[in-house]
PDB file of C-alpha atoms in Angstrom:
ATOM      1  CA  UNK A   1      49.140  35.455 -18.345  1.00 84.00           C
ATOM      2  CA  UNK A   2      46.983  37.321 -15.910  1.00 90.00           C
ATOM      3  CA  UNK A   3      43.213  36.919 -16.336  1.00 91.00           C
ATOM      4  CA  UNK A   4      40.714  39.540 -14.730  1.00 95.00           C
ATOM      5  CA  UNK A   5      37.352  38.962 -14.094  1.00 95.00           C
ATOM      6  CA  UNK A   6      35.382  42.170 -12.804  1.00 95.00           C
ATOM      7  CA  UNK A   7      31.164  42.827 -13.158  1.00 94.00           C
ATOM      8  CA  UNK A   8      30.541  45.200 -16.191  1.00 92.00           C
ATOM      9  CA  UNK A   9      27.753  46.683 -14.340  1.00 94.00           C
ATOM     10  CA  UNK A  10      29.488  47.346 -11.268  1.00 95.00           C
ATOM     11  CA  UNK A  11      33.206  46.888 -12.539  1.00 95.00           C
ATOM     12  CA  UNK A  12      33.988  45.108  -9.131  1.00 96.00           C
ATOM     13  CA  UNK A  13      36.467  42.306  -8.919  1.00 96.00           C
ATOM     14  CA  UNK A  14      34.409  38.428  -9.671  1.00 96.00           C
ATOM     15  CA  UNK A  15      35.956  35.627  -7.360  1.00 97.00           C
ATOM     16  CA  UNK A  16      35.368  32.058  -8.190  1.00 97.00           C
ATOM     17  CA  UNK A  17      35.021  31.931 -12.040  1.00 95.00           C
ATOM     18  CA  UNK A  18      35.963  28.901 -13.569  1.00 97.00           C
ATOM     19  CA  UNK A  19      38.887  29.172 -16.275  1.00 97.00           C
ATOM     20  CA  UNK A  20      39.412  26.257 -18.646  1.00 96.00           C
ATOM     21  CA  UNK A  21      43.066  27.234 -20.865  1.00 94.00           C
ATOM     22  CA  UNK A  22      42.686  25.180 -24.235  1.00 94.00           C
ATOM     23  CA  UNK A  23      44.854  25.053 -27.053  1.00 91.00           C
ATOM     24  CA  UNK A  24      44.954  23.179 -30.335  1.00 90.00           C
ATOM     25  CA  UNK A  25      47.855  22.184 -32.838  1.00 86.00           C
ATOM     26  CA  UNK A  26      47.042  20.819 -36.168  1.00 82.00           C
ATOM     27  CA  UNK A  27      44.896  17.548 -35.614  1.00 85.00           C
ATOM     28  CA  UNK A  28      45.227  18.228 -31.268  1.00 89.00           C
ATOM     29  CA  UNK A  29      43.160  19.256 -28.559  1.00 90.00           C
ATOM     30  CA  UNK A  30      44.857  19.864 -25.335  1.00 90.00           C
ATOM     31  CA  UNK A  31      43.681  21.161 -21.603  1.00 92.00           C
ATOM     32  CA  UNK A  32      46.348  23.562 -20.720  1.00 92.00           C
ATOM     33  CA  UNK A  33      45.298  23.720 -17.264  1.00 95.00           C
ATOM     34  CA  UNK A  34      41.835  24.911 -14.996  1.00 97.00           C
ATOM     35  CA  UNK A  35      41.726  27.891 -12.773  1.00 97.00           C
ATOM     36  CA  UNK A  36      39.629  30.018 -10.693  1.00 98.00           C
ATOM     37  CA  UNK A  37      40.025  33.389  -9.634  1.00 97.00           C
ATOM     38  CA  UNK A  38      40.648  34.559  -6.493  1.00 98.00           C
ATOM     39  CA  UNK A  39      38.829  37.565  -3.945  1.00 97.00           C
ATOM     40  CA  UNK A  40      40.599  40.108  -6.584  1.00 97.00           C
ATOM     41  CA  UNK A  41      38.952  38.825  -9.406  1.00 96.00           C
ATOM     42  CA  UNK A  42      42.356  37.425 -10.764  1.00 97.00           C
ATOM     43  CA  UNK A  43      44.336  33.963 -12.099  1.00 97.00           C
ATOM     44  CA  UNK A  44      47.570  33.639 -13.380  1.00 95.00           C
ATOM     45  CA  UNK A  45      47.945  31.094 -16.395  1.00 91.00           C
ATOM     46  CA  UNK A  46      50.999  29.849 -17.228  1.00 89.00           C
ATOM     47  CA  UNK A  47      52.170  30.926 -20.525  1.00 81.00           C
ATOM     48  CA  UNK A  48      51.858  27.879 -23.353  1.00 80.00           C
ATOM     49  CA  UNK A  49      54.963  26.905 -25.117  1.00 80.00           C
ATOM     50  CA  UNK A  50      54.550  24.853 -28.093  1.00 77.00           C
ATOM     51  CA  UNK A  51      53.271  25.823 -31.687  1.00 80.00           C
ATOM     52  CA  UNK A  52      49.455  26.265 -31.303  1.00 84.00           C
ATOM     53  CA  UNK A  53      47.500  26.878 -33.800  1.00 87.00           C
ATOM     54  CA  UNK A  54      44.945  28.419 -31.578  1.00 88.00           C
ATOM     55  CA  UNK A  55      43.699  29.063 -27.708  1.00 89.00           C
ATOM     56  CA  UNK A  56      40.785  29.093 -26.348  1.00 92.00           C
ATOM     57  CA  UNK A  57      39.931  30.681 -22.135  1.00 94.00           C
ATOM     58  CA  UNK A  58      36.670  29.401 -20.862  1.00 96.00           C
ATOM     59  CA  UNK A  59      35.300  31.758 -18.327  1.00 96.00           C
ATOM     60  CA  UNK A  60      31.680  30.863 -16.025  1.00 96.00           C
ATOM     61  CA  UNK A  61      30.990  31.118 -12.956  1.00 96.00           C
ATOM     62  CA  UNK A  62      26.631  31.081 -11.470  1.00 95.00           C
ATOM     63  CA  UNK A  63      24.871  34.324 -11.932  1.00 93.00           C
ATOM     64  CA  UNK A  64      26.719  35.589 -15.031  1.00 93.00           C
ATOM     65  CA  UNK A  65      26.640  34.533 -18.641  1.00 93.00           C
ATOM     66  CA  UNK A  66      30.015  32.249 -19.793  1.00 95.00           C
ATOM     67  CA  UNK A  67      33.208  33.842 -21.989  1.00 94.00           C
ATOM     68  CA  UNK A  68      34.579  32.263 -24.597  1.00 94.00           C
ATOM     69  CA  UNK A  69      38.386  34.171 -25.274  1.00 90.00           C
ATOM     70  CA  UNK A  70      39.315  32.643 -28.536  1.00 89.00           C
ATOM     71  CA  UNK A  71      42.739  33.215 -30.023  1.00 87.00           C
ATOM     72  CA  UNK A  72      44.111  32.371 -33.832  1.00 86.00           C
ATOM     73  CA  UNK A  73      47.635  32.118 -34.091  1.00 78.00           C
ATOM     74  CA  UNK A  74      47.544  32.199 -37.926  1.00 73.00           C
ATOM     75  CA  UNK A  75      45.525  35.160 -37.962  1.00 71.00           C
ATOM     76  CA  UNK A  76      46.579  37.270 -35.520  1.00 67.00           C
ATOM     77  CA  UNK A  77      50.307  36.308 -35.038  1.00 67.00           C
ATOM     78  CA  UNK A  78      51.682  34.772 -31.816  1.00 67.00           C
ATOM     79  CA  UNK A  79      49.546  34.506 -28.033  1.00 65.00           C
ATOM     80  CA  UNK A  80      50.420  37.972 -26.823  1.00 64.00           C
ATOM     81  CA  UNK A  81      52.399  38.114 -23.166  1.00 59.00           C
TER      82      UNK A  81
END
């Protein structure tokens, strides 16, 4: 998965914000990994394997208000690639 983090006022590329990859299965709570993106604005996540129930991508960084990217399995059908 590729993650892009660009200013909405200026739509330039955002280095340095923080990505926590979460995911849950039914009574679980796991830390998929923690990134940060680089002088393009950009991370690559490794795709999960497993059968989560849901994902979560916490985005912050100084300056700019945190992301939440939340994702339901059982709602919306599998993580898309």
């Amino acid at each position: 998965l590729v993650f892009q983090a660009v200013d909405a006022a200026t739509g330039l590329p955002l280095a340095g914000f923080k990505l926590d990859f979460e995911a849950t299965e039914e009574q679980s709570h796991f830390i998929l990994g923690r990134y940060v993106t680089d002088a393009s604005g950009r991370a690559e996540l490794p795709y999960p394997e497993g059968d989560f129930r849901s994902f979560d991508i916490w985005a912050n960084r100084d300056g700019y208000v945190p992301k939440i990217v939340h994702w339901e399995t059982g709602e919306r059908g599998p993580f898309p690639t």
